[in-house]
Short mmCIF file of N, CA and C in Angstrom, two decimals:
data_model
loop_
_atom_site.label_atom_id
_atom_site.label_comp_id
_atom_site.label_asym_id
_atom_site.label_seq_id
_atom_site.Cartn_x
_atom_site.Cartn_y
_atom_site.Cartn_z
N ARG Q 186 -44.57 -26.46 -13.48
CA ARG Q 186 -44.92 -25.74 -14.68
C ARG Q 186 -43.80 -24.79 -15.10
N GLY Q 187 -43.18 -24.13 -14.13
CA GLY Q 187 -42.08 -23.22 -14.43
C GLY Q 187 -40.92 -23.94 -15.10
N PHE Q 188 -40.68 -25.18 -14.68
CA PHE Q 188 -39.61 -25.96 -15.29
C PHE Q 188 -39.92 -26.23 -16.76
N SER Q 189 -41.18 -26.53 -17.06
CA SER Q 189 -41.57 -26.78 -18.46
C SER Q 189 -41.35 -25.54 -19.32
N TYR Q 190 -41.70 -24.38 -18.76
CA TYR Q 190 -41.50 -23.13 -19.51
C TYR Q 190 -40.01 -22.86 -19.74
N LEU Q 191 -39.21 -23.12 -18.72
CA LEU Q 191 -37.78 -22.89 -18.85
C LEU Q 191 -37.17 -23.83 -19.89
N TYR Q 192 -37.61 -25.08 -19.88
CA TYR Q 192 -37.13 -26.03 -20.88
C TYR Q 192 -37.59 -25.61 -22.28
N ALA Q 193 -38.83 -25.19 -22.40
CA ALA Q 193 -39.35 -24.73 -23.70
C ALA Q 193 -38.53 -23.53 -24.19
N PHE Q 194 -38.18 -22.63 -23.28
CA PHE Q 194 -37.35 -21.47 -23.66
C PHE Q 194 -35.99 -21.92 -24.18
N SER Q 195 -35.38 -22.90 -23.50
CA SER Q 195 -34.06 -23.37 -23.95
C SER Q 195 -34.16 -24.01 -25.33
N CYS Q 196 -35.24 -24.76 -25.57
CA CYS Q 196 -35.45 -25.35 -26.90
C CYS Q 196 -35.68 -24.27 -27.95
N PHE Q 197 -36.45 -23.25 -27.59
CA PHE Q 197 -36.67 -22.13 -28.50
C PHE Q 197 -35.34 -21.46 -28.84
N LEU Q 198 -34.50 -21.25 -27.82
CA LEU Q 198 -33.22 -20.59 -28.06
C LEU Q 198 -32.31 -21.44 -28.95
N ILE Q 199 -32.39 -22.75 -28.82
CA ILE Q 199 -31.62 -23.61 -29.73
C ILE Q 199 -32.04 -23.33 -31.17
N GLY Q 200 -33.34 -23.33 -31.42
CA GLY Q 200 -33.83 -23.10 -32.77
C GLY Q 200 -33.52 -21.70 -33.28
N ALA Q 201 -33.82 -20.70 -32.46
CA ALA Q 201 -33.59 -19.31 -32.87
C ALA Q 201 -32.09 -19.03 -33.01
N GLY Q 202 -31.32 -19.54 -32.07
CA GLY Q 202 -29.86 -19.34 -32.13
C GLY Q 202 -29.24 -20.01 -33.33
N SER Q 203 -29.69 -21.21 -33.63
CA SER Q 203 -29.20 -21.93 -34.80
C SER Q 203 -29.58 -21.20 -36.08
N PHE Q 204 -30.82 -20.74 -36.14
CA PHE Q 204 -31.26 -19.98 -37.30
C PHE Q 204 -30.40 -18.73 -37.48
N PHE Q 205 -30.18 -18.00 -36.38
CA PHE Q 205 -29.37 -16.79 -36.42
C PHE Q 205 -27.93 -17.10 -36.86
N TYR Q 206 -27.37 -18.16 -36.30
CA TYR Q 206 -26.00 -18.52 -36.67
C TYR Q 206 -25.90 -18.89 -38.15
N HIS Q 207 -26.78 -19.74 -38.61
CA HIS Q 207 -26.70 -20.18 -40.01
C HIS Q 207 -27.03 -19.06 -40.98
N ALA Q 208 -27.82 -18.10 -40.55
CA ALA Q 208 -28.13 -16.95 -41.41
C ALA Q 208 -26.99 -15.95 -41.44
N SER Q 209 -26.28 -15.81 -40.32
CA SER Q 209 -25.24 -14.77 -40.23
C SER Q 209 -23.81 -15.31 -40.35
N LEU Q 210 -23.61 -16.58 -39.99
CA LEU Q 210 -22.28 -17.18 -39.91
C LEU Q 210 -21.31 -16.27 -39.14
N SER Q 211 -21.83 -15.72 -38.03
CA SER Q 211 -21.05 -14.80 -37.21
C SER Q 211 -20.73 -15.43 -35.86
N PHE Q 212 -19.77 -14.84 -35.17
CA PHE Q 212 -19.42 -15.31 -33.82
C PHE Q 212 -20.60 -15.11 -32.87
N VAL Q 213 -21.30 -14.00 -32.99
CA VAL Q 213 -22.46 -13.74 -32.13
C VAL Q 213 -23.53 -14.80 -32.38
N GLY Q 214 -23.76 -15.12 -33.65
CA GLY Q 214 -24.72 -16.17 -33.98
C GLY Q 214 -24.31 -17.51 -33.41
N GLN Q 215 -23.02 -17.81 -33.51
CA GLN Q 215 -22.51 -19.06 -32.97
C GLN Q 215 -22.70 -19.11 -31.45
N TRP Q 216 -22.48 -17.97 -30.80
CA TRP Q 216 -22.65 -17.90 -29.35
C TRP Q 216 -24.08 -18.26 -28.97
N PHE Q 217 -25.06 -17.68 -29.64
CA PHE Q 217 -26.46 -17.97 -29.34
C PHE Q 217 -26.82 -19.42 -29.68
N ASP Q 218 -26.26 -19.93 -30.76
CA ASP Q 218 -26.52 -21.32 -31.15
C ASP Q 218 -26.05 -22.28 -30.06
N VAL Q 219 -24.82 -22.13 -29.65
CA VAL Q 219 -24.24 -23.04 -28.65
C VAL Q 219 -24.84 -22.79 -27.27
N MET Q 220 -25.15 -21.53 -26.97
CA MET Q 220 -25.73 -21.22 -25.67
C MET Q 220 -27.07 -21.93 -25.48
N GLY Q 221 -27.85 -22.04 -26.53
CA GLY Q 221 -29.10 -22.79 -26.43
C GLY Q 221 -28.85 -24.24 -26.07
N MET Q 222 -27.80 -24.83 -26.63
CA MET Q 222 -27.46 -26.21 -26.31
C MET Q 222 -27.04 -26.33 -24.84
N TYR Q 223 -26.24 -25.38 -24.36
CA TYR Q 223 -25.84 -25.38 -22.95
C TYR Q 223 -27.05 -25.24 -22.03
N LEU Q 224 -27.95 -24.32 -22.38
CA LEU Q 224 -29.14 -24.11 -21.55
C LEU Q 224 -29.96 -25.38 -21.42
N THR Q 225 -30.07 -26.12 -22.49
CA THR Q 225 -30.86 -27.34 -22.47
C THR Q 225 -30.20 -28.43 -21.64
N VAL Q 226 -28.92 -28.67 -21.87
CA VAL Q 226 -28.22 -29.73 -21.14
C VAL Q 226 -28.13 -29.40 -19.65
N THR Q 227 -27.80 -28.16 -19.32
CA THR Q 227 -27.69 -27.82 -17.90
C THR Q 227 -29.06 -27.87 -17.22
N PHE Q 228 -30.11 -27.59 -17.97
CA PHE Q 228 -31.45 -27.71 -17.40
C PHE Q 228 -31.66 -29.12 -16.85
N PHE Q 229 -31.37 -30.12 -17.66
CA PHE Q 229 -31.63 -31.50 -17.22
C PHE Q 229 -30.65 -31.95 -16.14
N ILE Q 230 -29.41 -31.51 -16.20
CA ILE Q 230 -28.47 -31.86 -15.12
C ILE Q 230 -28.98 -31.30 -13.80
N LEU Q 231 -29.34 -30.03 -13.80
CA LEU Q 231 -29.81 -29.40 -12.56
C LEU Q 231 -31.19 -29.90 -12.16
N TYR Q 232 -32.00 -30.26 -13.12
CA TYR Q 232 -33.30 -30.85 -12.80
C TYR Q 232 -33.12 -32.17 -12.05
N ASN Q 233 -32.14 -32.96 -12.46
CA ASN Q 233 -31.85 -34.20 -11.74
C ASN Q 233 -31.38 -33.90 -10.32
N LEU Q 234 -30.52 -32.89 -10.18
CA LEU Q 234 -30.08 -32.50 -8.83
C LEU Q 234 -31.26 -32.01 -7.99
N GLN Q 235 -32.15 -31.26 -8.63
CA GLN Q 235 -33.34 -30.77 -7.93
C GLN Q 235 -34.20 -31.93 -7.46
N ARG Q 236 -34.32 -32.96 -8.26
CA ARG Q 236 -35.10 -34.14 -7.88
C ARG Q 236 -34.47 -34.83 -6.68
N LEU Q 237 -33.14 -34.86 -6.63
CA LEU Q 237 -32.44 -35.50 -5.51
C LEU Q 237 -32.45 -34.65 -4.26
N ARG Q 238 -32.20 -33.36 -4.42
CA ARG Q 238 -32.03 -32.45 -3.28
C ARG Q 238 -33.31 -31.76 -2.85
N LYS Q 239 -34.37 -31.88 -3.66
CA LYS Q 239 -35.66 -31.24 -3.36
C LYS Q 239 -35.51 -29.73 -3.20
N TRP Q 240 -34.74 -29.11 -4.12
CA TRP Q 240 -34.58 -27.66 -4.09
C TRP Q 240 -35.91 -26.97 -4.32
N LYS Q 241 -36.06 -25.82 -3.74
CA LYS Q 241 -37.18 -24.96 -4.08
C LYS Q 241 -36.85 -24.29 -5.42
N PRO Q 242 -37.85 -23.91 -6.20
CA PRO Q 242 -37.58 -23.32 -7.52
C PRO Q 242 -36.56 -22.18 -7.53
N PRO Q 243 -36.58 -21.24 -6.56
CA PRO Q 243 -35.56 -20.17 -6.62
C PRO Q 243 -34.12 -20.70 -6.56
N THR Q 244 -33.91 -21.76 -5.80
CA THR Q 244 -32.56 -22.34 -5.72
C THR Q 244 -32.17 -22.93 -7.07
N PHE Q 245 -33.10 -23.65 -7.69
CA PHE Q 245 -32.85 -24.21 -9.02
C PHE Q 245 -32.50 -23.09 -10.00
N TYR Q 246 -33.32 -22.04 -10.02
CA TYR Q 246 -33.11 -20.93 -10.98
C TYR Q 246 -31.78 -20.24 -10.72
N LEU Q 247 -31.39 -20.08 -9.47
CA LEU Q 247 -30.11 -19.45 -9.14
C LEU Q 247 -28.95 -20.27 -9.71
N PHE Q 248 -28.98 -21.58 -9.47
CA PHE Q 248 -27.93 -22.44 -10.02
C PHE Q 248 -27.96 -22.45 -11.55
N TYR Q 249 -29.15 -22.53 -12.11
CA TYR Q 249 -29.31 -22.60 -13.57
C TYR Q 249 -28.74 -21.35 -14.24
N PHE Q 250 -29.17 -20.19 -13.79
CA PHE Q 250 -28.71 -18.97 -14.43
C PHE Q 250 -27.25 -18.70 -14.10
N GLY Q 251 -26.82 -18.99 -12.88
CA GLY Q 251 -25.41 -18.80 -12.52
C GLY Q 251 -24.48 -19.68 -13.36
N LEU Q 252 -24.83 -20.95 -13.48
CA LEU Q 252 -24.02 -21.88 -14.28
C LEU Q 252 -23.98 -21.45 -15.74
N ASN Q 253 -25.11 -21.04 -16.28
CA ASN Q 253 -25.16 -20.67 -17.69
C ASN Q 253 -24.50 -19.31 -17.97
N ILE Q 254 -24.48 -18.43 -16.99
CA ILE Q 254 -23.71 -17.19 -17.15
C ILE Q 254 -22.23 -17.54 -17.25
N CYS Q 255 -21.77 -18.47 -16.41
CA CYS Q 255 -20.37 -18.91 -16.47
C CYS Q 255 -20.07 -19.57 -17.82
N LEU Q 256 -20.96 -20.45 -18.27
CA LEU Q 256 -20.76 -21.12 -19.56
C LEU Q 256 -20.80 -20.11 -20.71
N GLY Q 257 -21.69 -19.13 -20.61
CA GLY Q 257 -21.76 -18.09 -21.64
C GLY Q 257 -20.48 -17.29 -21.72
N TYR Q 258 -19.90 -16.98 -20.55
CA TYR Q 258 -18.62 -16.27 -20.54
C TYR Q 258 -17.51 -17.13 -21.14
N LEU Q 259 -17.46 -18.41 -20.75
CA LEU Q 259 -16.45 -19.30 -21.32
C LEU Q 259 -16.61 -19.44 -22.83
N LEU Q 260 -17.84 -19.47 -23.28
CA LEU Q 260 -18.10 -19.56 -24.71
C LEU Q 260 -17.58 -18.32 -25.43
N TYR Q 261 -17.66 -17.18 -24.78
CA TYR Q 261 -17.13 -15.93 -25.35
C TYR Q 261 -15.61 -15.90 -25.26
N ALA Q 262 -15.07 -16.23 -24.09
CA ALA Q 262 -13.63 -16.10 -23.85
C ALA Q 262 -12.82 -17.23 -24.48
N GLN Q 263 -13.37 -18.43 -24.54
CA GLN Q 263 -12.68 -19.60 -25.06
C GLN Q 263 -13.57 -20.34 -26.06
N PRO Q 264 -13.88 -19.74 -27.20
CA PRO Q 264 -14.85 -20.35 -28.12
C PRO Q 264 -14.43 -21.72 -28.65
N LEU Q 265 -13.14 -21.99 -28.71
CA LEU Q 265 -12.70 -23.29 -29.21
C LEU Q 265 -13.00 -24.43 -28.23
N MET Q 266 -13.36 -24.09 -27.01
CA MET Q 266 -13.69 -25.09 -26.00
C MET Q 266 -15.16 -25.53 -26.07
N ARG Q 267 -15.96 -24.90 -26.96
CA ARG Q 267 -17.41 -25.13 -26.97
C ARG Q 267 -17.79 -26.60 -27.12
N ARG Q 268 -17.14 -27.29 -28.03
CA ARG Q 268 -17.50 -28.70 -28.26
C ARG Q 268 -17.08 -29.57 -27.09
N TYR Q 269 -15.93 -29.28 -26.51
CA TYR Q 269 -15.46 -30.07 -25.36
C TYR Q 269 -16.37 -29.84 -24.16
N LEU Q 270 -16.74 -28.58 -23.92
CA LEU Q 270 -17.64 -28.29 -22.80
C LEU Q 270 -19.00 -28.96 -23.00
N PHE Q 271 -19.48 -28.97 -24.23
CA PHE Q 271 -20.76 -29.60 -24.50
C PHE Q 271 -20.65 -31.12 -24.30
N ALA Q 272 -19.56 -31.72 -24.78
CA ALA Q 272 -19.36 -33.16 -24.60
C ALA Q 272 -19.27 -33.52 -23.12
N ILE Q 273 -18.56 -32.72 -22.35
CA ILE Q 273 -18.46 -32.95 -20.90
C ILE Q 273 -19.85 -32.81 -20.26
N SER Q 274 -20.60 -31.80 -20.69
CA SER Q 274 -21.95 -31.60 -20.17
C SER Q 274 -22.85 -32.80 -20.47
N LEU Q 275 -22.73 -33.35 -21.67
CA LEU Q 275 -23.52 -34.54 -22.02
C LEU Q 275 -23.14 -35.73 -21.17
N ALA Q 276 -21.85 -35.90 -20.92
CA ALA Q 276 -21.40 -37.01 -20.06
C ALA Q 276 -21.95 -36.84 -18.65
N ILE Q 277 -21.92 -35.62 -18.14
CA ILE Q 277 -22.47 -35.35 -16.80
C ILE Q 277 -23.97 -35.61 -16.80
N LEU Q 278 -24.65 -35.22 -17.87
CA LEU Q 278 -26.09 -35.46 -17.97
C LEU Q 278 -26.41 -36.95 -17.91
N ILE Q 279 -25.71 -37.74 -18.70
CA ILE Q 279 -25.96 -39.19 -18.71
C ILE Q 279 -25.71 -39.78 -17.33
N PHE Q 280 -24.61 -39.38 -16.70
CA PHE Q 280 -24.31 -39.85 -15.35
C PHE Q 280 -25.42 -39.43 -14.38
N SER Q 281 -25.89 -38.18 -14.50
CA SER Q 281 -26.91 -37.69 -13.57
C SER Q 281 -28.24 -38.42 -13.75
N ILE Q 282 -28.56 -38.78 -15.00
CA ILE Q 282 -29.80 -39.54 -15.24
C ILE Q 282 -29.72 -40.91 -14.56
N ILE Q 283 -28.61 -41.60 -14.79
CA ILE Q 283 -28.44 -42.94 -14.22
C ILE Q 283 -28.40 -42.88 -12.69
N PHE Q 284 -27.61 -41.96 -12.16
CA PHE Q 284 -27.46 -41.83 -10.71
C PHE Q 284 -28.79 -41.48 -10.04
N THR Q 285 -29.51 -40.54 -10.64
CA THR Q 285 -30.79 -40.11 -10.07
C THR Q 285 -31.79 -41.25 -10.04
N GLN Q 286 -31.87 -42.00 -11.12
CA GLN Q 286 -32.82 -43.12 -11.14
C GLN Q 286 -32.43 -44.22 -10.16
N LEU Q 287 -31.13 -44.46 -10.02
CA LEU Q 287 -30.69 -45.46 -9.04
C LEU Q 287 -31.04 -45.04 -7.62
N LYS Q 288 -30.94 -43.75 -7.34
CA LYS Q 288 -31.24 -43.24 -6.00
C LYS Q 288 -32.74 -43.16 -5.74
N LEU Q 289 -33.49 -42.63 -6.70
CA LEU Q 289 -34.91 -42.39 -6.47
C LEU Q 289 -35.79 -43.61 -6.74
N LYS Q 290 -35.36 -44.44 -7.65
CA LYS Q 290 -36.13 -45.65 -8.01
C LYS Q 290 -37.60 -45.32 -8.30
N THR Q 291 -37.82 -44.24 -9.05
CA THR Q 291 -39.18 -43.86 -9.40
C THR Q 291 -39.65 -44.62 -10.63
N PHE Q 292 -40.96 -44.60 -10.83
CA PHE Q 292 -41.53 -45.20 -12.03
C PHE Q 292 -41.38 -44.20 -13.16
N ILE Q 293 -40.69 -44.61 -14.20
CA ILE Q 293 -40.44 -43.71 -15.33
C ILE Q 293 -40.30 -44.57 -16.59
N ASN Q 294 -40.73 -44.05 -17.70
CA ASN Q 294 -40.71 -44.81 -18.95
C ASN Q 294 -39.33 -44.70 -19.61
N ASN Q 295 -38.53 -45.73 -19.42
CA ASN Q 295 -37.15 -45.71 -19.93
C ASN Q 295 -37.05 -45.76 -21.44
N LYS Q 296 -38.10 -46.19 -22.13
CA LYS Q 296 -38.01 -46.26 -23.59
C LYS Q 296 -37.77 -44.88 -24.19
N HIS Q 297 -38.25 -43.83 -23.51
CA HIS Q 297 -38.05 -42.47 -24.03
C HIS Q 297 -36.58 -42.06 -23.94
N ILE Q 298 -35.91 -42.43 -22.87
CA ILE Q 298 -34.50 -42.04 -22.74
C ILE Q 298 -33.64 -42.83 -23.73
N TYR Q 299 -34.01 -44.08 -23.97
CA TYR Q 299 -33.29 -44.86 -24.97
C TYR Q 299 -33.49 -44.25 -26.36
N ALA Q 300 -34.70 -43.84 -26.65
CA ALA Q 300 -34.99 -43.20 -27.94
C ALA Q 300 -34.23 -41.89 -28.07
N ALA Q 301 -34.11 -41.14 -26.97
CA ALA Q 301 -33.35 -39.88 -26.99
C ALA Q 301 -31.88 -40.16 -27.28
N ILE Q 302 -31.32 -41.16 -26.64
CA ILE Q 302 -29.91 -41.51 -26.85
C ILE Q 302 -29.67 -41.96 -28.29
N ILE Q 303 -30.53 -42.81 -28.80
CA ILE Q 303 -30.39 -43.29 -30.18
C ILE Q 303 -30.52 -42.13 -31.16
N SER Q 304 -31.49 -41.25 -30.94
CA SER Q 304 -31.66 -40.09 -31.83
C SER Q 304 -30.43 -39.20 -31.81
N PHE Q 305 -29.89 -38.96 -30.61
CA PHE Q 305 -28.72 -38.10 -30.51
C PHE Q 305 -27.51 -38.76 -31.18
N ILE Q 306 -27.32 -40.05 -30.96
CA ILE Q 306 -26.19 -40.75 -31.59
C ILE Q 306 -26.31 -40.72 -33.11
N LEU Q 307 -27.51 -40.94 -33.62
CA LEU Q 307 -27.71 -40.85 -35.08
C LEU Q 307 -27.38 -39.44 -35.58
N GLY Q 308 -27.86 -38.43 -34.87
CA GLY Q 308 -27.59 -37.05 -35.26
C GLY Q 308 -26.12 -36.72 -35.26
N ILE Q 309 -25.43 -37.08 -34.19
CA ILE Q 309 -24.00 -36.75 -34.09
C ILE Q 309 -23.18 -37.53 -35.12
N THR Q 310 -23.58 -38.77 -35.38
CA THR Q 310 -22.88 -39.57 -36.39
C THR Q 310 -23.01 -38.92 -37.77
N ILE Q 311 -24.21 -38.54 -38.13
CA ILE Q 311 -24.42 -37.89 -39.43
C ILE Q 311 -23.68 -36.56 -39.49
N TRP Q 312 -23.69 -35.80 -38.38
CA TRP Q 312 -22.99 -34.52 -38.35
C TRP Q 312 -21.48 -34.72 -38.53
N ILE Q 313 -20.91 -35.71 -37.87
CA ILE Q 313 -19.47 -35.99 -38.00
C ILE Q 313 -19.14 -36.43 -39.43
N LEU Q 314 -19.98 -37.29 -40.00
CA LEU Q 314 -19.76 -37.73 -41.39
C LEU Q 314 -19.82 -36.54 -42.35
N ASP Q 315 -20.70 -35.61 -42.08
CA ASP Q 315 -20.81 -34.41 -42.91
C ASP Q 315 -19.62 -33.48 -42.67
N LEU Q 316 -19.28 -33.25 -41.41
CA LEU Q 316 -18.19 -32.34 -41.05
C LEU Q 316 -16.85 -32.82 -41.61
N THR Q 317 -16.62 -34.12 -41.57
CA THR Q 317 -15.36 -34.68 -42.06
C THR Q 317 -15.38 -34.94 -43.57
N LYS Q 318 -16.49 -34.57 -44.20
CA LYS Q 318 -16.67 -34.69 -45.66
C LYS Q 318 -16.64 -36.14 -46.15
N ILE Q 319 -16.93 -37.08 -45.25
CA ILE Q 319 -17.04 -38.48 -45.64
C ILE Q 319 -18.33 -38.67 -46.44
N VAL Q 320 -19.40 -38.12 -45.92
CA VAL Q 320 -20.68 -38.10 -46.62
C VAL Q 320 -21.12 -36.64 -46.63
N CYS Q 321 -20.85 -35.98 -47.74
CA CYS Q 321 -21.11 -34.55 -47.80
C CYS Q 321 -21.56 -34.19 -49.21
N ALA Q 322 -22.62 -33.45 -49.29
CA ALA Q 322 -23.11 -32.95 -50.58
C ALA Q 322 -23.47 -31.48 -50.39
N PRO Q 323 -22.46 -30.60 -50.42
CA PRO Q 323 -22.69 -29.19 -50.06
C PRO Q 323 -23.69 -28.45 -50.94
N HIS Q 324 -23.93 -28.93 -52.16
CA HIS Q 324 -24.85 -28.23 -53.06
C HIS Q 324 -26.20 -28.92 -53.14
N SER Q 325 -26.41 -29.91 -52.31
CA SER Q 325 -27.66 -30.66 -52.30
C SER Q 325 -28.64 -30.05 -51.30
N LEU Q 326 -29.91 -30.28 -51.51
CA LEU Q 326 -30.90 -29.87 -50.51
C LEU Q 326 -30.85 -30.78 -49.29
N VAL Q 327 -30.32 -31.98 -49.45
CA VAL Q 327 -30.20 -32.93 -48.35
C VAL Q 327 -28.81 -32.75 -47.72
N GLN Q 328 -28.80 -32.22 -46.50
CA GLN Q 328 -27.55 -31.92 -45.82
C GLN Q 328 -27.43 -32.74 -44.54
N GLY Q 329 -26.25 -33.27 -44.30
CA GLY Q 329 -26.02 -34.02 -43.06
C GLY Q 329 -26.26 -33.16 -41.83
N HIS Q 330 -25.85 -31.91 -41.90
CA HIS Q 330 -26.02 -31.01 -40.76
C HIS Q 330 -27.51 -30.79 -40.46
N ALA Q 331 -28.33 -30.77 -41.49
CA ALA Q 331 -29.77 -30.62 -41.29
C ALA Q 331 -30.32 -31.83 -40.54
N PHE Q 332 -29.81 -33.02 -40.88
CA PHE Q 332 -30.25 -34.22 -40.17
C PHE Q 332 -29.80 -34.19 -38.72
N TRP Q 333 -28.63 -33.61 -38.45
CA TRP Q 333 -28.17 -33.40 -37.07
C TRP Q 333 -29.23 -32.62 -36.31
N HIS Q 334 -29.72 -31.54 -36.92
CA HIS Q 334 -30.73 -30.72 -36.26
C HIS Q 334 -32.03 -31.51 -36.04
N LEU Q 335 -32.45 -32.26 -37.02
CA LEU Q 335 -33.69 -33.03 -36.88
C LEU Q 335 -33.58 -34.10 -35.80
N PHE Q 336 -32.49 -34.85 -35.81
CA PHE Q 336 -32.34 -35.93 -34.82
C PHE Q 336 -32.14 -35.39 -33.41
N THR Q 337 -31.42 -34.28 -33.27
CA THR Q 337 -31.24 -33.73 -31.91
C THR Q 337 -32.53 -33.08 -31.41
N ALA Q 338 -33.33 -32.52 -32.32
CA ALA Q 338 -34.65 -32.00 -31.91
C ALA Q 338 -35.52 -33.16 -31.44
N LEU Q 339 -35.45 -34.26 -32.15
CA LEU Q 339 -36.20 -35.46 -31.75
C LEU Q 339 -35.71 -35.95 -30.38
N ALA Q 340 -34.40 -35.92 -30.17
CA ALA Q 340 -33.84 -36.33 -28.87
C ALA Q 340 -34.37 -35.42 -27.75
N SER Q 341 -34.48 -34.13 -28.03
CA SER Q 341 -35.02 -33.20 -27.02
C SER Q 341 -36.46 -33.54 -26.68
N LEU Q 342 -37.23 -33.91 -27.67
CA LEU Q 342 -38.62 -34.32 -27.43
C LEU Q 342 -38.65 -35.59 -26.57
N PHE Q 343 -37.83 -36.56 -26.91
CA PHE Q 343 -37.83 -37.82 -26.16
C PHE Q 343 -37.39 -37.63 -24.71
N ILE Q 344 -36.40 -36.78 -24.49
CA ILE Q 344 -35.95 -36.59 -23.11
C ILE Q 344 -37.02 -35.86 -22.30
N TYR Q 345 -37.74 -34.95 -22.95
CA TYR Q 345 -38.88 -34.31 -22.29
C TYR Q 345 -39.94 -35.35 -21.93
N LEU Q 346 -40.26 -36.22 -22.88
CA LEU Q 346 -41.25 -37.27 -22.63
C LEU Q 346 -40.80 -38.22 -21.52
N TYR Q 347 -39.49 -38.46 -21.47
CA TYR Q 347 -38.94 -39.31 -20.41
C TYR Q 347 -39.27 -38.73 -19.04
N TYR Q 348 -38.95 -37.46 -18.82
CA TYR Q 348 -39.22 -36.85 -17.53
C TYR Q 348 -40.72 -36.67 -17.29
N ARG Q 349 -41.43 -36.38 -18.33
CA ARG Q 349 -42.88 -36.22 -18.22
C ARG Q 349 -43.55 -37.53 -17.81
N SER Q 350 -43.00 -38.66 -18.27
CA SER Q 350 -43.60 -39.96 -17.96
C SER Q 350 -43.51 -40.29 -16.48
N GLU Q 351 -42.55 -39.74 -15.78
CA GLU Q 351 -42.42 -40.02 -14.35
C GLU Q 351 -43.68 -39.56 -13.61
N LYS Q 352 -44.14 -38.42 -13.90
CA LYS Q 352 -45.33 -37.89 -13.24
C LYS Q 352 -46.58 -38.66 -13.66
N GLU Q 353 -46.68 -38.95 -14.95
CA GLU Q 353 -47.86 -39.66 -15.46
C GLU Q 353 -47.95 -41.06 -14.88
N VAL Q 354 -46.84 -41.77 -14.83
CA VAL Q 354 -46.86 -43.15 -14.33
C VAL Q 354 -47.15 -43.16 -12.84
N SER Q 355 -46.48 -42.29 -12.07
CA SER Q 355 -46.68 -42.31 -10.62
C SER Q 355 -48.09 -41.86 -10.26
N SER Q 356 -48.66 -40.88 -10.99
CA SER Q 356 -50.02 -40.45 -10.68
C SER Q 356 -51.02 -41.54 -11.04
N THR Q 357 -50.75 -42.31 -12.09
CA THR Q 357 -51.64 -43.41 -12.47
C THR Q 357 -51.62 -44.48 -11.38
N ILE Q 358 -50.46 -44.79 -10.85
CA ILE Q 358 -50.33 -45.80 -9.81
C ILE Q 358 -51.01 -45.34 -8.53
N ASP Q 359 -50.86 -44.04 -8.19
CA ASP Q 359 -51.48 -43.52 -6.99
C ASP Q 359 -53.00 -43.59 -7.05
N ASN Q 360 -53.57 -43.48 -8.25
CA ASN Q 360 -55.02 -43.47 -8.40
C ASN Q 360 -55.62 -44.88 -8.37
N ASN Q 361 -54.82 -45.90 -8.46
CA ASN Q 361 -55.34 -47.28 -8.48
C ASN Q 361 -55.35 -47.90 -7.10
#
């Protein structure tokens, strides 16, 4: 349950941080926006490690907060590295998902992780097209960056459902 609350907090911070950044267009707003993304990605990386290593919650929280304090400092000290650090974190996340499933061989609904990946790829593609002004309408109500937010929020939901399905499937099998 504590993990669910921590994940919910990271998702809340993504939304609140993004709102703050877009409202202020400030460095502080950007820090909170990106920090929410780091909190979410590192949550799942460490959650996979926790599944493999069977950490007790305090160990997980120590690694989680320690890692994110380091990332928060790097975000402050080297703000131009934010996208590279996030991309590296995503690559580590994908590797950790694959590696963990290969090791644990648990029952889990893979369609959710595929949906998360597709949603994220759609979001990042639209964001890049908007950022590079290939498909950009700055005075329109329809913004590519807004679709980035919608698709990545959807990806967050799917990845949550992916991990949630592991418990549901295994408990259903145990009851039969």
